[in-house]
mmCIF file with all atom_site columns, C-alpha atoms in Angstrom:
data_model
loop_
_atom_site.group_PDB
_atom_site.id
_atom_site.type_symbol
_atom_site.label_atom_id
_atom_site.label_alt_id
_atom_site.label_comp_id
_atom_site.label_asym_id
_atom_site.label_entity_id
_atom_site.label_seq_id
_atom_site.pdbx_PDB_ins_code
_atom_site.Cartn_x
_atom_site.Cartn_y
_atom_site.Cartn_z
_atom_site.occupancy
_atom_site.B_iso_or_equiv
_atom_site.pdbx_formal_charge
_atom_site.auth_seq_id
_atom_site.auth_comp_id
_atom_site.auth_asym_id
_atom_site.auth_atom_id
_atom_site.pdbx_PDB_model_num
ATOM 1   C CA . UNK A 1 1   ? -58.854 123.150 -193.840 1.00 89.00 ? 21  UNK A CA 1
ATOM 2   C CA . UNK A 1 2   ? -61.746 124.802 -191.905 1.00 86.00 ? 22  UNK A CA 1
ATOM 3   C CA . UNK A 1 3   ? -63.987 124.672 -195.092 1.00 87.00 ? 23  UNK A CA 1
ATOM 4   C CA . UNK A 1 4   ? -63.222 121.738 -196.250 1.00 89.00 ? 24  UNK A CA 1
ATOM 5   C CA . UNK A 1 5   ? -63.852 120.000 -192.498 1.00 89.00 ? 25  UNK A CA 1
ATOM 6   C CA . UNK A 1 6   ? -67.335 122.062 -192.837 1.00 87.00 ? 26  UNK A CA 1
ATOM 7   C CA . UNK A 1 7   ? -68.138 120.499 -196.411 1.00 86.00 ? 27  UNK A CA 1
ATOM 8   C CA . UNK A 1 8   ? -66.526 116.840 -195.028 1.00 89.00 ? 28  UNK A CA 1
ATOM 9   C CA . UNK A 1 9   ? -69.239 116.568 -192.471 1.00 85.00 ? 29  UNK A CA 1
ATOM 10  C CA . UNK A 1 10  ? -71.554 115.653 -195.261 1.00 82.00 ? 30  UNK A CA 1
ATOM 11  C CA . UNK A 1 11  ? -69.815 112.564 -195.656 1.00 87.00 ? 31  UNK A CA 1
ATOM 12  C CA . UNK A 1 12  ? -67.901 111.511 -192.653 1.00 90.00 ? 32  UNK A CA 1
ATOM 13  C CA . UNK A 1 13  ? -67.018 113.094 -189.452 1.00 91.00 ? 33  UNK A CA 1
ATOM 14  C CA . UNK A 1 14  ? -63.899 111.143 -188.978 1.00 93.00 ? 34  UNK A CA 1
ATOM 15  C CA . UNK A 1 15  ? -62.567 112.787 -191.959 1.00 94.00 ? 35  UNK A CA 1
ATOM 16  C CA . UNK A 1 16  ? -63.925 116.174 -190.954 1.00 93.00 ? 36  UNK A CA 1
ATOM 17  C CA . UNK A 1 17  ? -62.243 116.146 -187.546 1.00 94.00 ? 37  UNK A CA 1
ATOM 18  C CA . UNK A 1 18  ? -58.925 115.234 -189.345 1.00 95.00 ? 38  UNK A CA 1
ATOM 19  C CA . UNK A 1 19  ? -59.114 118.333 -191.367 1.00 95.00 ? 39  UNK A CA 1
ATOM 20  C CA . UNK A 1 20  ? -60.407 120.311 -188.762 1.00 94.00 ? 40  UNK A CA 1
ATOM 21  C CA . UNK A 1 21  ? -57.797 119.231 -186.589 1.00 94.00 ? 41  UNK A CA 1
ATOM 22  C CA . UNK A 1 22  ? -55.162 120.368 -189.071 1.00 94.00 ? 42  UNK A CA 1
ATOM 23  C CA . UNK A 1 23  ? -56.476 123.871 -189.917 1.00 92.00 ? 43  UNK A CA 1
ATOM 24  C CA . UNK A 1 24  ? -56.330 124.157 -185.674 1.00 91.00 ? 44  UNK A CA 1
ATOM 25  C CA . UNK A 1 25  ? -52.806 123.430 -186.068 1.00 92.00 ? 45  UNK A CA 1
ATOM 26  C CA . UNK A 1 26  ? -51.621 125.245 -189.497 1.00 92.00 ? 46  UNK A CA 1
ATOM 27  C CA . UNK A 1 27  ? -53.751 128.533 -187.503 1.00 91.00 ? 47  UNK A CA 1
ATOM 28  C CA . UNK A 1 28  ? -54.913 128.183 -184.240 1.00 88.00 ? 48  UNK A CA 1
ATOM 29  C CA . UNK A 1 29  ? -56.627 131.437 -184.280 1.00 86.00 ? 49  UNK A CA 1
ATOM 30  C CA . UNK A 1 30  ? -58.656 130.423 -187.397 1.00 88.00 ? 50  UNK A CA 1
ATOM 31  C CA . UNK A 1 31  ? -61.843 129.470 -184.865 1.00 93.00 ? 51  UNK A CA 1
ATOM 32  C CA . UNK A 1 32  ? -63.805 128.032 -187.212 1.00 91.00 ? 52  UNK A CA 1
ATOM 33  C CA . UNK A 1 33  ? -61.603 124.821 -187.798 1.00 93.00 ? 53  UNK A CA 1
ATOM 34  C CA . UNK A 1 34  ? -61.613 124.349 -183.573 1.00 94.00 ? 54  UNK A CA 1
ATOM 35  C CA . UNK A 1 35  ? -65.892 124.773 -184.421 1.00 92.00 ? 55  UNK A CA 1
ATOM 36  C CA . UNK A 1 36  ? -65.960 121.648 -186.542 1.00 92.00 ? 56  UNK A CA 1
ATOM 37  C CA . UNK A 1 37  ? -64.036 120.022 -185.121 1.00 95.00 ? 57  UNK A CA 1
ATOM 38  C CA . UNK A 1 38  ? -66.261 120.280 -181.900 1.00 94.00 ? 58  UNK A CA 1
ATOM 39  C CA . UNK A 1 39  ? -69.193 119.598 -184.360 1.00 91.00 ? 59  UNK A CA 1
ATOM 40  C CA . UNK A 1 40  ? -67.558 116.370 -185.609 1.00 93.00 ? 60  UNK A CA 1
ATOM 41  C CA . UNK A 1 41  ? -66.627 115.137 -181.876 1.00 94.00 ? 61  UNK A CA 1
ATOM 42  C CA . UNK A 1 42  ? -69.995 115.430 -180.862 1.00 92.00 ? 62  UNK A CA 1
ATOM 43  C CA . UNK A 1 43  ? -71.434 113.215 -183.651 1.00 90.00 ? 63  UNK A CA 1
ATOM 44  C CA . UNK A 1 44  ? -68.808 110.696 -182.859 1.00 92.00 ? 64  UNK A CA 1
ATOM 45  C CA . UNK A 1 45  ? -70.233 110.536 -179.317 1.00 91.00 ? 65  UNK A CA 1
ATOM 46  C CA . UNK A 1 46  ? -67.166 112.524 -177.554 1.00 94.00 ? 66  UNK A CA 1
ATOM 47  C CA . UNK A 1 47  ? -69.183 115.366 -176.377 1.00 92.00 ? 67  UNK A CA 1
ATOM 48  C CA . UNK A 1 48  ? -67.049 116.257 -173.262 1.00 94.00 ? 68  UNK A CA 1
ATOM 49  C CA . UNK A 1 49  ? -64.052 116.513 -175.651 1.00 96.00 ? 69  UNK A CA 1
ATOM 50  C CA . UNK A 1 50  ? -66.590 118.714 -177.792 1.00 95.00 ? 70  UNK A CA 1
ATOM 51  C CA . UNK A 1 51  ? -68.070 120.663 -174.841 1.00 96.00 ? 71  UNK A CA 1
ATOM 52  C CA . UNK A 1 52  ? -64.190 121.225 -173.741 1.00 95.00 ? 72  UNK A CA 1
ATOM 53  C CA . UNK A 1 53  ? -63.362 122.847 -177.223 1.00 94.00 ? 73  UNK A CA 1
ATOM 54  C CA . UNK A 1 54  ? -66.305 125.245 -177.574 1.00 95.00 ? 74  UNK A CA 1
ATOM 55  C CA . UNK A 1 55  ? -64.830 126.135 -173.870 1.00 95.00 ? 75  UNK A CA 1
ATOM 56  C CA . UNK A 1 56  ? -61.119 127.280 -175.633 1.00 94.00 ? 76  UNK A CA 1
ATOM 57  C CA . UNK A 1 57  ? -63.028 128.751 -178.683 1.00 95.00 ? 77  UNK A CA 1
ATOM 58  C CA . UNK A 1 58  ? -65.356 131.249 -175.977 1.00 96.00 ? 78  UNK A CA 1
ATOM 59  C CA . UNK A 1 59  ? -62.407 131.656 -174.010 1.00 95.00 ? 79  UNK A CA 1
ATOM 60  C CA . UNK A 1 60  ? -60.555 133.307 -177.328 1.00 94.00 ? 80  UNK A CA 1
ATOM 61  C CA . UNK A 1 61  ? -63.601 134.797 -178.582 1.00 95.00 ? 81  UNK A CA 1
ATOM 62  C CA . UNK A 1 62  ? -66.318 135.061 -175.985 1.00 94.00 ? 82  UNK A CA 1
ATOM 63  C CA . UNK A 1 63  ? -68.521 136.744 -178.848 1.00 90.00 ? 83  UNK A CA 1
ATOM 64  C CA . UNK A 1 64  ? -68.463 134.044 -181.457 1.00 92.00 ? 84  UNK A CA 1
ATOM 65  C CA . UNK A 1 65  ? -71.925 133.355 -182.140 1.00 91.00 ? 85  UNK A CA 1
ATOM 66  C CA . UNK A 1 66  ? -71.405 129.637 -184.183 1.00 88.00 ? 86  UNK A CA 1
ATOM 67  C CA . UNK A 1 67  ? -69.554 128.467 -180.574 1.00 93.00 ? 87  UNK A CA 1
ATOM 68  C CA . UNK A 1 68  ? -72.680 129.668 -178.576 1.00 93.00 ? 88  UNK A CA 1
ATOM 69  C CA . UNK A 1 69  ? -75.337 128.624 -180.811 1.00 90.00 ? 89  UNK A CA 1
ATOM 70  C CA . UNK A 1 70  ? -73.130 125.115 -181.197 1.00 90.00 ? 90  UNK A CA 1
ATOM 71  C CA . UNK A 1 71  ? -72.563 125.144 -177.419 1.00 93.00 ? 91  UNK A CA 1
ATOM 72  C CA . UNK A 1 72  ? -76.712 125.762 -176.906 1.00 91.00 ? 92  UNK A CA 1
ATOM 73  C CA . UNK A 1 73  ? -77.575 123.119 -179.309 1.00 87.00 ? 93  UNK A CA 1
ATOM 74  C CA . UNK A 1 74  ? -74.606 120.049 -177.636 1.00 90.00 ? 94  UNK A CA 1
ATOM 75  C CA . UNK A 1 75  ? -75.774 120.767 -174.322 1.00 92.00 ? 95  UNK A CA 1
ATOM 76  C CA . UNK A 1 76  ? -79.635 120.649 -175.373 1.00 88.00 ? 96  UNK A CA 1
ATOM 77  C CA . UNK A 1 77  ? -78.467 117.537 -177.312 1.00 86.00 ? 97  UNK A CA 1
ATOM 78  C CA . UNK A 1 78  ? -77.333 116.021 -173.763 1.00 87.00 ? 98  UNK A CA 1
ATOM 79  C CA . UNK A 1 79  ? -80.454 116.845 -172.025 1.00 85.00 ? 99  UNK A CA 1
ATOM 80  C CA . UNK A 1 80  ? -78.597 119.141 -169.802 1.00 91.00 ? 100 UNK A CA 1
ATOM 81  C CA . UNK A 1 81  ? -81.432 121.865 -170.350 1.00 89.00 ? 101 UNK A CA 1
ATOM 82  C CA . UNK A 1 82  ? -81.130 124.315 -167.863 1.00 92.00 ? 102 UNK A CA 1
ATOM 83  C CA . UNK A 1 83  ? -77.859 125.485 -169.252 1.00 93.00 ? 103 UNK A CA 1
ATOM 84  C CA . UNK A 1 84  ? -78.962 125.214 -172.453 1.00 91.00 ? 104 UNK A CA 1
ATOM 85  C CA . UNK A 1 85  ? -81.677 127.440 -171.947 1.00 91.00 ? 105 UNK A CA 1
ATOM 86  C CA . UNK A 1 86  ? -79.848 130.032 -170.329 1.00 94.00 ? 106 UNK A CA 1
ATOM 87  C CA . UNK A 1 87  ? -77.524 130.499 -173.779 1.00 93.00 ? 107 UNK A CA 1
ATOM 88  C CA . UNK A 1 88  ? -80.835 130.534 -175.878 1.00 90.00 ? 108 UNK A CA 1
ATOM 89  C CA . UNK A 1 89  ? -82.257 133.027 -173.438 1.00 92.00 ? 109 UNK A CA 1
ATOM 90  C CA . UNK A 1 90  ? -79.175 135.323 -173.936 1.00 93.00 ? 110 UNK A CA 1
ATOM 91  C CA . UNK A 1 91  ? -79.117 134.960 -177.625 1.00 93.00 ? 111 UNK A CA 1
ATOM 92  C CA . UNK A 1 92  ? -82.771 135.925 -178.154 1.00 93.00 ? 112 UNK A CA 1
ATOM 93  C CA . UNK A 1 93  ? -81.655 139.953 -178.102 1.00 94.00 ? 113 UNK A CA 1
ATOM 94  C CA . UNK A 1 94  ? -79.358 139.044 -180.582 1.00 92.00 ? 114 UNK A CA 1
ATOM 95  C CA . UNK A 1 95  ? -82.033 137.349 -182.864 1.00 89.00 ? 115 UNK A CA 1
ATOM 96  C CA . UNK A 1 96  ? -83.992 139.861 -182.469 1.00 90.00 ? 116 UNK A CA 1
ATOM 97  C CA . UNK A 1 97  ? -81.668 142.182 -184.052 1.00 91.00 ? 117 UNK A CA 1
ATOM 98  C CA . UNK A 1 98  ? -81.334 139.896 -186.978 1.00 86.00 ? 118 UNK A CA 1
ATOM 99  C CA . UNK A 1 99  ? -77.688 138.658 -186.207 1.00 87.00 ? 119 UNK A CA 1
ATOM 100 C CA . UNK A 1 100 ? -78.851 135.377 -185.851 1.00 86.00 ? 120 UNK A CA 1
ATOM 101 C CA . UNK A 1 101 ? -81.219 133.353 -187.540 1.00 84.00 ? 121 UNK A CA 1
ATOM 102 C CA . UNK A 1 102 ? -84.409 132.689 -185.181 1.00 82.00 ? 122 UNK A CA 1
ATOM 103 C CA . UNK A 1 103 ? -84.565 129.181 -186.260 1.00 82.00 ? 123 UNK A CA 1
ATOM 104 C CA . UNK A 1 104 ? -81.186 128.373 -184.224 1.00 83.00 ? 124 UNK A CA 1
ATOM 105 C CA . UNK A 1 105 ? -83.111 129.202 -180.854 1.00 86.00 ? 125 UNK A CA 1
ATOM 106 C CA . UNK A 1 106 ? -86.035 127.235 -182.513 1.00 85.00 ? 126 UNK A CA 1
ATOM 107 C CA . UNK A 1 107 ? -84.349 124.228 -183.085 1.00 84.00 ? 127 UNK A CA 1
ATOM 108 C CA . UNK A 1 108 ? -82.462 123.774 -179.889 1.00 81.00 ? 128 UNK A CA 1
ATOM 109 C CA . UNK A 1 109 ? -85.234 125.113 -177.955 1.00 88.00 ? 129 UNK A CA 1
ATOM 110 C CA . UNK A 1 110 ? -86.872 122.135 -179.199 1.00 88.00 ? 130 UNK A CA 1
ATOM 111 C CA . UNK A 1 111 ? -84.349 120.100 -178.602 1.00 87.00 ? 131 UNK A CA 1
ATOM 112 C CA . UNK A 1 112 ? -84.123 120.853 -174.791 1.00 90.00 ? 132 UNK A CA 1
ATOM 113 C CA . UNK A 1 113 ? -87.946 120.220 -174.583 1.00 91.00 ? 133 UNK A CA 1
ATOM 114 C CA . UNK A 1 114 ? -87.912 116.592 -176.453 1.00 88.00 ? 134 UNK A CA 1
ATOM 115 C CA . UNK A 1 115 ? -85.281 115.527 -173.929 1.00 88.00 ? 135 UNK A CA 1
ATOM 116 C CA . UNK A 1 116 ? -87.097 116.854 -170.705 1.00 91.00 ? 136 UNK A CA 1
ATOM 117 C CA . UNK A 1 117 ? -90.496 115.603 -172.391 1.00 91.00 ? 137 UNK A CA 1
ATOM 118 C CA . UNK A 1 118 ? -88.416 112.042 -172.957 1.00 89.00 ? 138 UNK A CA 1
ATOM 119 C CA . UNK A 1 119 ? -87.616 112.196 -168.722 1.00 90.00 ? 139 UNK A CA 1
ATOM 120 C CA . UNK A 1 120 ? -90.831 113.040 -168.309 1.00 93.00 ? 140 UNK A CA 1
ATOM 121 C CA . UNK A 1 121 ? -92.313 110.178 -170.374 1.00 93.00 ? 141 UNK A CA 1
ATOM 122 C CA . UNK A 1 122 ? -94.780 113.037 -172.055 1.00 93.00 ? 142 UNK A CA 1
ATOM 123 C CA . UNK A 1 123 ? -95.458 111.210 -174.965 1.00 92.00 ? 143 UNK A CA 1
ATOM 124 C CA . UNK A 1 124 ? -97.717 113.653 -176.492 1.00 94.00 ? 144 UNK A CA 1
ATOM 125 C CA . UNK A 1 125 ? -95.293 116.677 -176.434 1.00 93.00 ? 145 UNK A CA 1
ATOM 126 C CA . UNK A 1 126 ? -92.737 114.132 -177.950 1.00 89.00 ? 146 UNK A CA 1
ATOM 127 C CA . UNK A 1 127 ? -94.417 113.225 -181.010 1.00 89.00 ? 147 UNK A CA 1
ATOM 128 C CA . UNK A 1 128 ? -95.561 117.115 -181.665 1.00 91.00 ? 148 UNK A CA 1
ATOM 129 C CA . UNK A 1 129 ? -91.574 118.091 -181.029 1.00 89.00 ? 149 UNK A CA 1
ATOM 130 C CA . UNK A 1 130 ? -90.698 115.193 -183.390 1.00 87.00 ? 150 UNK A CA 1
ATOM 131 C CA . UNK A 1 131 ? -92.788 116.657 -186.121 1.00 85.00 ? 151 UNK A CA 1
ATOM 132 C CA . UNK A 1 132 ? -91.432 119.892 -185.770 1.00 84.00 ? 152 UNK A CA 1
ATOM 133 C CA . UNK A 1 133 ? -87.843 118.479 -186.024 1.00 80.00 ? 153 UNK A CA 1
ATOM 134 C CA . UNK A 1 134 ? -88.199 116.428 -188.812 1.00 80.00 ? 154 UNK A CA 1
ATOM 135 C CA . UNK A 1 135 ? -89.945 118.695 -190.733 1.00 78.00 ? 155 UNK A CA 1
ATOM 136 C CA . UNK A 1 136 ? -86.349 120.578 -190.149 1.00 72.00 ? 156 UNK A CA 1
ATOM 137 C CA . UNK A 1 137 ? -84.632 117.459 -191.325 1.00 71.00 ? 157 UNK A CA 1
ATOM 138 C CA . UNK A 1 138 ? -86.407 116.888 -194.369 1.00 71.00 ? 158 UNK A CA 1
ATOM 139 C CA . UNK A 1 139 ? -85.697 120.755 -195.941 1.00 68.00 ? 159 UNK A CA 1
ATOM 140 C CA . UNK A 1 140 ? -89.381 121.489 -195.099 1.00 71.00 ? 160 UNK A CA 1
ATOM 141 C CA . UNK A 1 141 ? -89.009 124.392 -193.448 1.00 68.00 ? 161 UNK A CA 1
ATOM 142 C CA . UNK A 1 142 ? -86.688 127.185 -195.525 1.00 66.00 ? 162 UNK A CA 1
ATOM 143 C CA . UNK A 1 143 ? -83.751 127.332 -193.355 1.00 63.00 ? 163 UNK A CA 1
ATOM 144 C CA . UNK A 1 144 ? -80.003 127.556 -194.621 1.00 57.00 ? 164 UNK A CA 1
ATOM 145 C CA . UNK A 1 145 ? -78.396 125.783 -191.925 1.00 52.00 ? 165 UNK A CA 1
ATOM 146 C CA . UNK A 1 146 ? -75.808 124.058 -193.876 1.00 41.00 ? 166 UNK A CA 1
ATOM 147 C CA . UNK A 1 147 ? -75.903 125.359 -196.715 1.00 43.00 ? 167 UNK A CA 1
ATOM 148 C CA . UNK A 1 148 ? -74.165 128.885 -195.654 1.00 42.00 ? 168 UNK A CA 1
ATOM 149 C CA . UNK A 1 149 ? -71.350 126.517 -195.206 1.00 36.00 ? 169 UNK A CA 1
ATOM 150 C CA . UNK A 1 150 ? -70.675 123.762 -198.119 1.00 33.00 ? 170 UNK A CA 1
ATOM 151 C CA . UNK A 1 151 ? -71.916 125.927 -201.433 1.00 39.00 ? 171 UNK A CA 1
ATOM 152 C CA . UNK A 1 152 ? -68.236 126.344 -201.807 1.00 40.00 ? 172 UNK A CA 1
ATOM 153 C CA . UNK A 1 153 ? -66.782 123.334 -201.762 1.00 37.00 ? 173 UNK A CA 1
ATOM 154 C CA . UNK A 1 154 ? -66.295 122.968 -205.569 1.00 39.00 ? 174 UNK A CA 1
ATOM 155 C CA . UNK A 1 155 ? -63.678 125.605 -205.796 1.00 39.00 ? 175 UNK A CA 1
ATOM 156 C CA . UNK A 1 156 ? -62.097 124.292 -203.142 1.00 39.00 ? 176 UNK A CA 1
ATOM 157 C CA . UNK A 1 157 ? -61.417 120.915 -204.700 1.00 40.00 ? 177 UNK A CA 1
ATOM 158 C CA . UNK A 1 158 ? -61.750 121.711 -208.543 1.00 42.00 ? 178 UNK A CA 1
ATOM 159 C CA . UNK A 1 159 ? -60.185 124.199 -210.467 1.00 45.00 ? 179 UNK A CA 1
ATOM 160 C CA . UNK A 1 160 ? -62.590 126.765 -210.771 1.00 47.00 ? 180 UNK A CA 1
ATOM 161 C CA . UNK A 1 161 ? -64.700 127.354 -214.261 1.00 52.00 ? 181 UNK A CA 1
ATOM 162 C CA . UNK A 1 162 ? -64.093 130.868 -216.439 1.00 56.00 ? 182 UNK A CA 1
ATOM 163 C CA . UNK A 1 163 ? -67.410 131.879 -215.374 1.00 57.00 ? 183 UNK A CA 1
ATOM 164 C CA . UNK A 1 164 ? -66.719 131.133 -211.707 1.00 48.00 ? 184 UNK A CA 1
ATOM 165 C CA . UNK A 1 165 ? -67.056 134.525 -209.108 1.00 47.00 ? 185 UNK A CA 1
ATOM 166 C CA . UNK A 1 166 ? -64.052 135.092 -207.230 1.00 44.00 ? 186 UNK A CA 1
ATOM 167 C CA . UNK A 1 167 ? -63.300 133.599 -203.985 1.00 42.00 ? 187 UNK A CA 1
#
């Protein structure tokens, strides 16, 4: 259920918040489903009930790097930067490690700084942020962000081919 919410997000978050929401239930202690879920409610505008889930997902597993980065990234996405920042500044020893791909802190770094250049009414640093995430957007910059995550989704929904690896 997990994977298939993940892959589902492609095509409608409604749908991906129903599976999510099932995997949750068949396994609570699966994290991941509780993840997309959180995903899905944010991009349905219900980021408190979002914000509340990453809050039972840390509380289970404090460590979960997808729930921090996630968390990071829905409260830059709210413009509530401060705390924001203060998850990207503990996650840049992990980066730096290589646990976690540098372009996460990137991106919501970024994201922080478009909404406090928005208050602001800096236009300039708006339009250079905007190029930097679009160029995200459009693939232009190498970064696997959702791939890691959907490249399976054939074997979950097809039988798989002879020449298939196993899952």
């Amino acid at each position: 259920h997990a994977r298939l919410a993940s892959c589902l997000m492609w095509h409608s978050f409604e749908l991906s918040l129903l599976a999510a929401s099932e995997g949750a239930r068949v396994d609570p202690l699966v994290l991941d489903a509780p993840m997309f879920a959180a995903i899905s409610l944010h991009q349905l505008n219900r980021r408190d009930e979002a914000l509340s889930l990453l809050d039972v997902v840390l509380e289970i597993e404090p460590d979960m790097l997808l729930a921090q980065v996630t968390r990071g990234l829905l409260l830059a996405d709210a413009g509530r930067t401060g705390p924001a920042l203060e998850i990207i500044g503990r996650l840049e020893p992990i980066a730096a490690k290589g646990r976690l791909q540098p372009q996460w802190l990137a991106i919501f770094t970024d994201v922080a700084a478009y909404h406090d250049a928005a208050r602001a009414g800096d236009t300039e640093t708006l339009e250079r942020i905007t190029g930097r995430l679009a160029n995200f957007a459009r693939g232009e910059n190498p970064f696997p962000r959702w791939e890691l995550t959907t490249y399976r989704v054939r074997p979950l929904l097809a039988p798989p081919a002879p020449d298939d690896p196993p899952l």
